[in-house]
CSV table of C-alpha atoms in Angstrom, one decimal:
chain,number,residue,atom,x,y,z
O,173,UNK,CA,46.4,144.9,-183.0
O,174,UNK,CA,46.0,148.7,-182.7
O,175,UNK,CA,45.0,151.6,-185.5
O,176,UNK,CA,47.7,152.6,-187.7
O,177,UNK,CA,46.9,156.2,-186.8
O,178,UNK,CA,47.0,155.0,-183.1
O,179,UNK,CA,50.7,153.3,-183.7
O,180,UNK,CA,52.1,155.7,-185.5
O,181,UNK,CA,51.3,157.8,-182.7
O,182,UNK,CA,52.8,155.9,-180.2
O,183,UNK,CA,55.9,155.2,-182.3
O,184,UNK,CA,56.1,159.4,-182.6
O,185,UNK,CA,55.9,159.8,-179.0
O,186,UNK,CA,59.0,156.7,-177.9
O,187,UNK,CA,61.4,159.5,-180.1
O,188,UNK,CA,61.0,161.7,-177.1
O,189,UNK,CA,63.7,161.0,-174.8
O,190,UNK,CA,63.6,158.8,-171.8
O,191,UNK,CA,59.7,157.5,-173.5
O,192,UNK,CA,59.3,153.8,-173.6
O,193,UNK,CA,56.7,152.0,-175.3
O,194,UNK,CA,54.6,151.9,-172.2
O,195,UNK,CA,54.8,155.5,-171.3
O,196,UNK,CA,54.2,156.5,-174.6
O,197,UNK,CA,51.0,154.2,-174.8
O,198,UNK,CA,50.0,156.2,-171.8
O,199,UNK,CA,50.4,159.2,-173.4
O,200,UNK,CA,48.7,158.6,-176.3
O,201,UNK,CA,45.3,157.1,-174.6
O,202,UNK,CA,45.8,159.9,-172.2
O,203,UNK,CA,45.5,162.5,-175.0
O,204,UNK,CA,42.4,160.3,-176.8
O,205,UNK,CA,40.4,159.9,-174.3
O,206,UNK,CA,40.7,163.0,-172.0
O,207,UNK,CA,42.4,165.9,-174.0
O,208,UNK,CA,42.1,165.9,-177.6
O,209,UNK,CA,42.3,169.5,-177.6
O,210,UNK,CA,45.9,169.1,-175.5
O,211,UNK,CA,46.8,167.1,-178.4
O,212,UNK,CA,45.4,168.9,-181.2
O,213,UNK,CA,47.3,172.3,-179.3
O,214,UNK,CA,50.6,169.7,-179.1
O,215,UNK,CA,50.1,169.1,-182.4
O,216,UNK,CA,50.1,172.6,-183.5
O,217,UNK,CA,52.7,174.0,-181.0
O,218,UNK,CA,55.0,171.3,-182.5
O,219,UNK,CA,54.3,171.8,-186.6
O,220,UNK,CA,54.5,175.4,-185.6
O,221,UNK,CA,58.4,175.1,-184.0
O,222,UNK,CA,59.3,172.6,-186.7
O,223,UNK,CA,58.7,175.6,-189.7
O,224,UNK,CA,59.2,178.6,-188.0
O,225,UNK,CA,62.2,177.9,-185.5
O,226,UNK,CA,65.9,177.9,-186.8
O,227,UNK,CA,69.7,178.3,-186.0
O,228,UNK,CA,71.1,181.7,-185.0
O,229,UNK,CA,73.6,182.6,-187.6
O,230,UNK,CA,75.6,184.3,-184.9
O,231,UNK,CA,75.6,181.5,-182.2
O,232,UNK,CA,73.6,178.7,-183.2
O,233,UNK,CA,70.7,178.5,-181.1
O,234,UNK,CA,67.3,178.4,-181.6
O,235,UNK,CA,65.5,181.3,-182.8
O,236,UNK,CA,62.6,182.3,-185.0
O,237,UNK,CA,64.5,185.6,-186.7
O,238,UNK,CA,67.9,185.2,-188.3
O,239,UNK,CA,69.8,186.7,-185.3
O,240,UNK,CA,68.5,185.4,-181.7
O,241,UNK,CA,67.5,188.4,-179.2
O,242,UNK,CA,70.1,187.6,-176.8
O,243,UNK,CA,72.7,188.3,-179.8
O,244,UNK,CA,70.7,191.8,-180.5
O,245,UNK,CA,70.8,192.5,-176.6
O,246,UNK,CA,72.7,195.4,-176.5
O,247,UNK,CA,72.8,195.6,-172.8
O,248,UNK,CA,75.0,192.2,-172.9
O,249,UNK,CA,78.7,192.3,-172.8
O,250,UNK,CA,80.3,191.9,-176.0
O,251,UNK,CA,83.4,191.4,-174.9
O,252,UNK,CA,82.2,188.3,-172.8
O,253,UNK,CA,81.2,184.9,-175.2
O,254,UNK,CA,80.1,181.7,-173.3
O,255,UNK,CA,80.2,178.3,-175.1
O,256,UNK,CA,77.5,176.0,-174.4
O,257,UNK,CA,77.1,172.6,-176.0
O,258,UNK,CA,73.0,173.0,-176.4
O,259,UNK,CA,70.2,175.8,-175.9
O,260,UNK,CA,69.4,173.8,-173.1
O,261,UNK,CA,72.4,174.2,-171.6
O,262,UNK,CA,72.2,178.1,-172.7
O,263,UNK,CA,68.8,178.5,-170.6
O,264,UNK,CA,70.2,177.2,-167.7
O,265,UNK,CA,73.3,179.5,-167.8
O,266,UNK,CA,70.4,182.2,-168.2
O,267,UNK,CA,68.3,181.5,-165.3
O,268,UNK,CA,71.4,181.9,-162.7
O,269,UNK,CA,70.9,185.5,-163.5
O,270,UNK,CA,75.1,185.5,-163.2
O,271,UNK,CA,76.0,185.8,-166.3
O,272,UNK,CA,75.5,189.5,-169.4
O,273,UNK,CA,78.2,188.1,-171.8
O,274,UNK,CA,76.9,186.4,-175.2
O,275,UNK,CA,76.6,183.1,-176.6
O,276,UNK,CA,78.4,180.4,-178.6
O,277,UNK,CA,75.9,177.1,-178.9
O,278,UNK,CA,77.7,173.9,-180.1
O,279,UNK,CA,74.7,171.9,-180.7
O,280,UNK,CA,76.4,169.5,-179.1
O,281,UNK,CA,80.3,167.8,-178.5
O,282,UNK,CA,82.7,166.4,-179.7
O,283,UNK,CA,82.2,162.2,-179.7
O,284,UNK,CA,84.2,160.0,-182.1
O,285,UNK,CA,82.5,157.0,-181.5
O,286,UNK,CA,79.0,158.8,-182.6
O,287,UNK,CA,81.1,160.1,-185.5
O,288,UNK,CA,80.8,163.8,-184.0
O,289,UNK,CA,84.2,165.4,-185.3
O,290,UNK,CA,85.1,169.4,-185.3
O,291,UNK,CA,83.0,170.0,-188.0
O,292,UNK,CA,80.0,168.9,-186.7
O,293,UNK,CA,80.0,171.7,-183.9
O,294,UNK,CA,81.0,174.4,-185.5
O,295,UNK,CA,84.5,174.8,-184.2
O,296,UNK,CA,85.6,176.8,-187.4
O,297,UNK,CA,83.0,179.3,-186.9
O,298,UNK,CA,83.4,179.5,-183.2
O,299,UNK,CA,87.4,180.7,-183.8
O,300,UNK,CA,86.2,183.0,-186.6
O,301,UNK,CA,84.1,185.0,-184.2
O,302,UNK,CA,86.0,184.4,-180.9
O,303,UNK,CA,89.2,185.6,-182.9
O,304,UNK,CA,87.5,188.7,-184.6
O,305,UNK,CA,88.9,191.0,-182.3
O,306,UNK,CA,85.7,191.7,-180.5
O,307,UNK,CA,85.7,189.2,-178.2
O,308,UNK,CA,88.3,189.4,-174.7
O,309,UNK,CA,87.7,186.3,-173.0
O,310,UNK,CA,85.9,182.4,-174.3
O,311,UNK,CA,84.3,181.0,-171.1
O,312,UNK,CA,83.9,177.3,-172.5
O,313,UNK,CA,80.8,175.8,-170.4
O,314,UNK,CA,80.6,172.3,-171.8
O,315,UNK,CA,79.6,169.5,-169.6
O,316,UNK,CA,82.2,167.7,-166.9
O,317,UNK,CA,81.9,164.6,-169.2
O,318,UNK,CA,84.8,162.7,-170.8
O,319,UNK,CA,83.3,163.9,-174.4
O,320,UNK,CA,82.7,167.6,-172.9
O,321,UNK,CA,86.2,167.8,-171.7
O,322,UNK,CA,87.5,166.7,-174.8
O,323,UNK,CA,85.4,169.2,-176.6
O,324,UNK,CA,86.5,172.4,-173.9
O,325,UNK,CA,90.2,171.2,-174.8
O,326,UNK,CA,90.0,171.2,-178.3
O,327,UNK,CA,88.5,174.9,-178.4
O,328,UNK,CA,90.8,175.6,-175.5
O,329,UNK,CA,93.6,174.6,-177.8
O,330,UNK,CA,92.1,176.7,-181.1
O,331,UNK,CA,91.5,179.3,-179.2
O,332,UNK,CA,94.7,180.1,-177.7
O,333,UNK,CA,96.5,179.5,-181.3
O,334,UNK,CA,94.5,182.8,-181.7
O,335,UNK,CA,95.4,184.5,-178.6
O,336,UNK,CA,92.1,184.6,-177.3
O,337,UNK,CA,91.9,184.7,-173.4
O,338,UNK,CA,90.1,181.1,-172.4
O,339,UNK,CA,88.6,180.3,-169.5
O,340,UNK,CA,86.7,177.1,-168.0
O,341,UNK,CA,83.5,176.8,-165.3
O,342,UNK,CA,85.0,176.2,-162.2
O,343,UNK,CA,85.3,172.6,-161.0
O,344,UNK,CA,82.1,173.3,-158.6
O,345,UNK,CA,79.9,171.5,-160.8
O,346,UNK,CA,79.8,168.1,-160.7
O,347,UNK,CA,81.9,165.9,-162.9
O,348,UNK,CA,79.9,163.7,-165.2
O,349,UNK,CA,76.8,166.0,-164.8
O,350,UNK,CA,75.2,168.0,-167.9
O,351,UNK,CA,74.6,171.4,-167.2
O,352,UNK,CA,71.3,171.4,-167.6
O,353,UNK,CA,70.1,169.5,-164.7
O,354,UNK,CA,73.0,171.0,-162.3
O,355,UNK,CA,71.3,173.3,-159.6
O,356,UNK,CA,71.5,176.8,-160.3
O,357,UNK,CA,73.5,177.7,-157.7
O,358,UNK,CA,76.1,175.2,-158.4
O,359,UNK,CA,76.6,176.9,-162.4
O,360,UNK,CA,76.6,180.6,-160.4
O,361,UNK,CA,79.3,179.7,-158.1
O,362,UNK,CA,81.1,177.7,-160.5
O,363,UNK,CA,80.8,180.9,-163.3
O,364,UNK,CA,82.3,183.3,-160.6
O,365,UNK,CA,85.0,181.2,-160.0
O,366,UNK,CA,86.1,180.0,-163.5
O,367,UNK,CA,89.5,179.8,-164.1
């Protein structure tokens, strides 16, 4: 029977994604025995993010001032707003280099079975800016998923109520993919030749 301090630092580590009990077990014994100062700098990196890091208030993601510096860029085109469904997906959209518009981060999509509805990603406030007049064209970059296309149609749909010029990554990335983990060339070719 392990420590308490040593389970409960297992237990913290299987909440990271694809981290089974056995890989976090390695983890933790790794950090014990051979780098306590990797976990004490983990450990501070991570209580660090937790206080300081927040939400945009202009397009959600994360952010350690009230307005990102990708919003405050004034060498982006205004005129240009890309939807993304995480930050994630936002810094892979970045590193193509393809793309100067701004950003619109669901923090996530639309999934009725998880109980994920309209509200939940911010679909009110996304037609609120989109429609404010500054904005010419929506590129909605979800993921070629079946919740992701439900979620670009739904905007697609709220969008166009508003008269706001929609448009949708081209069909060159992979179906069922998340952006993310799509090559970067794929998400530049398919940004180029959105429809």
């Amino acid at each position: 029977m392990a420590e308490p301090a040593l389970e409960g630092l297992i237990e913290a580590l299987r909440r990271l994604p694809g981290v089974g009990q056995k890989s976090a077990q390695r983890m933790a014994f790794h950090l014990l025995q051979h780098d306590r100062e990797g976990a004490q700098r983990i450990a501070h990196a991570l209580t660090t993010a937790v206080n300081d890091i927040r939400h945009c208030e202009r397009c959600h993601t994360f952010t350690e001032a009230a307005i990102c510096r990708t919003c405050l860029d004034d060498t982006r085109d205004q005129r240009l707003l890309c939807v993304v469904e995480t930050p994630a997906d936002q810094a892979a959209m970045e590193r193509t280099g393809s793309y100067r518009g701004l950003y619109f981060v669901l923090m996530g999509r639309l999934s009725p079975l998880d109980g994920i509805g309209v509200r939940d990603i911010g679909l009110q406030q996304l037609v609120s800016r989109a429609g404010d007049g500054s904005v010419d064209e929506v590129i909605v970059a979800t993921s070629f998923t079946a919740e992701g296309e439900a979620t670009a149609h739904v905007i697609a749909e709220a969008l166009k109520l508003r008269g706001v010029k929609v448009t949708r990554l081209a069909r060159g990335v992979p179906i069922g993919s998340e952006l993310e983990y799509v090559d970067l060339g794929t998400i530049a070719h398919a940004l180029v030749d959105r429809r």
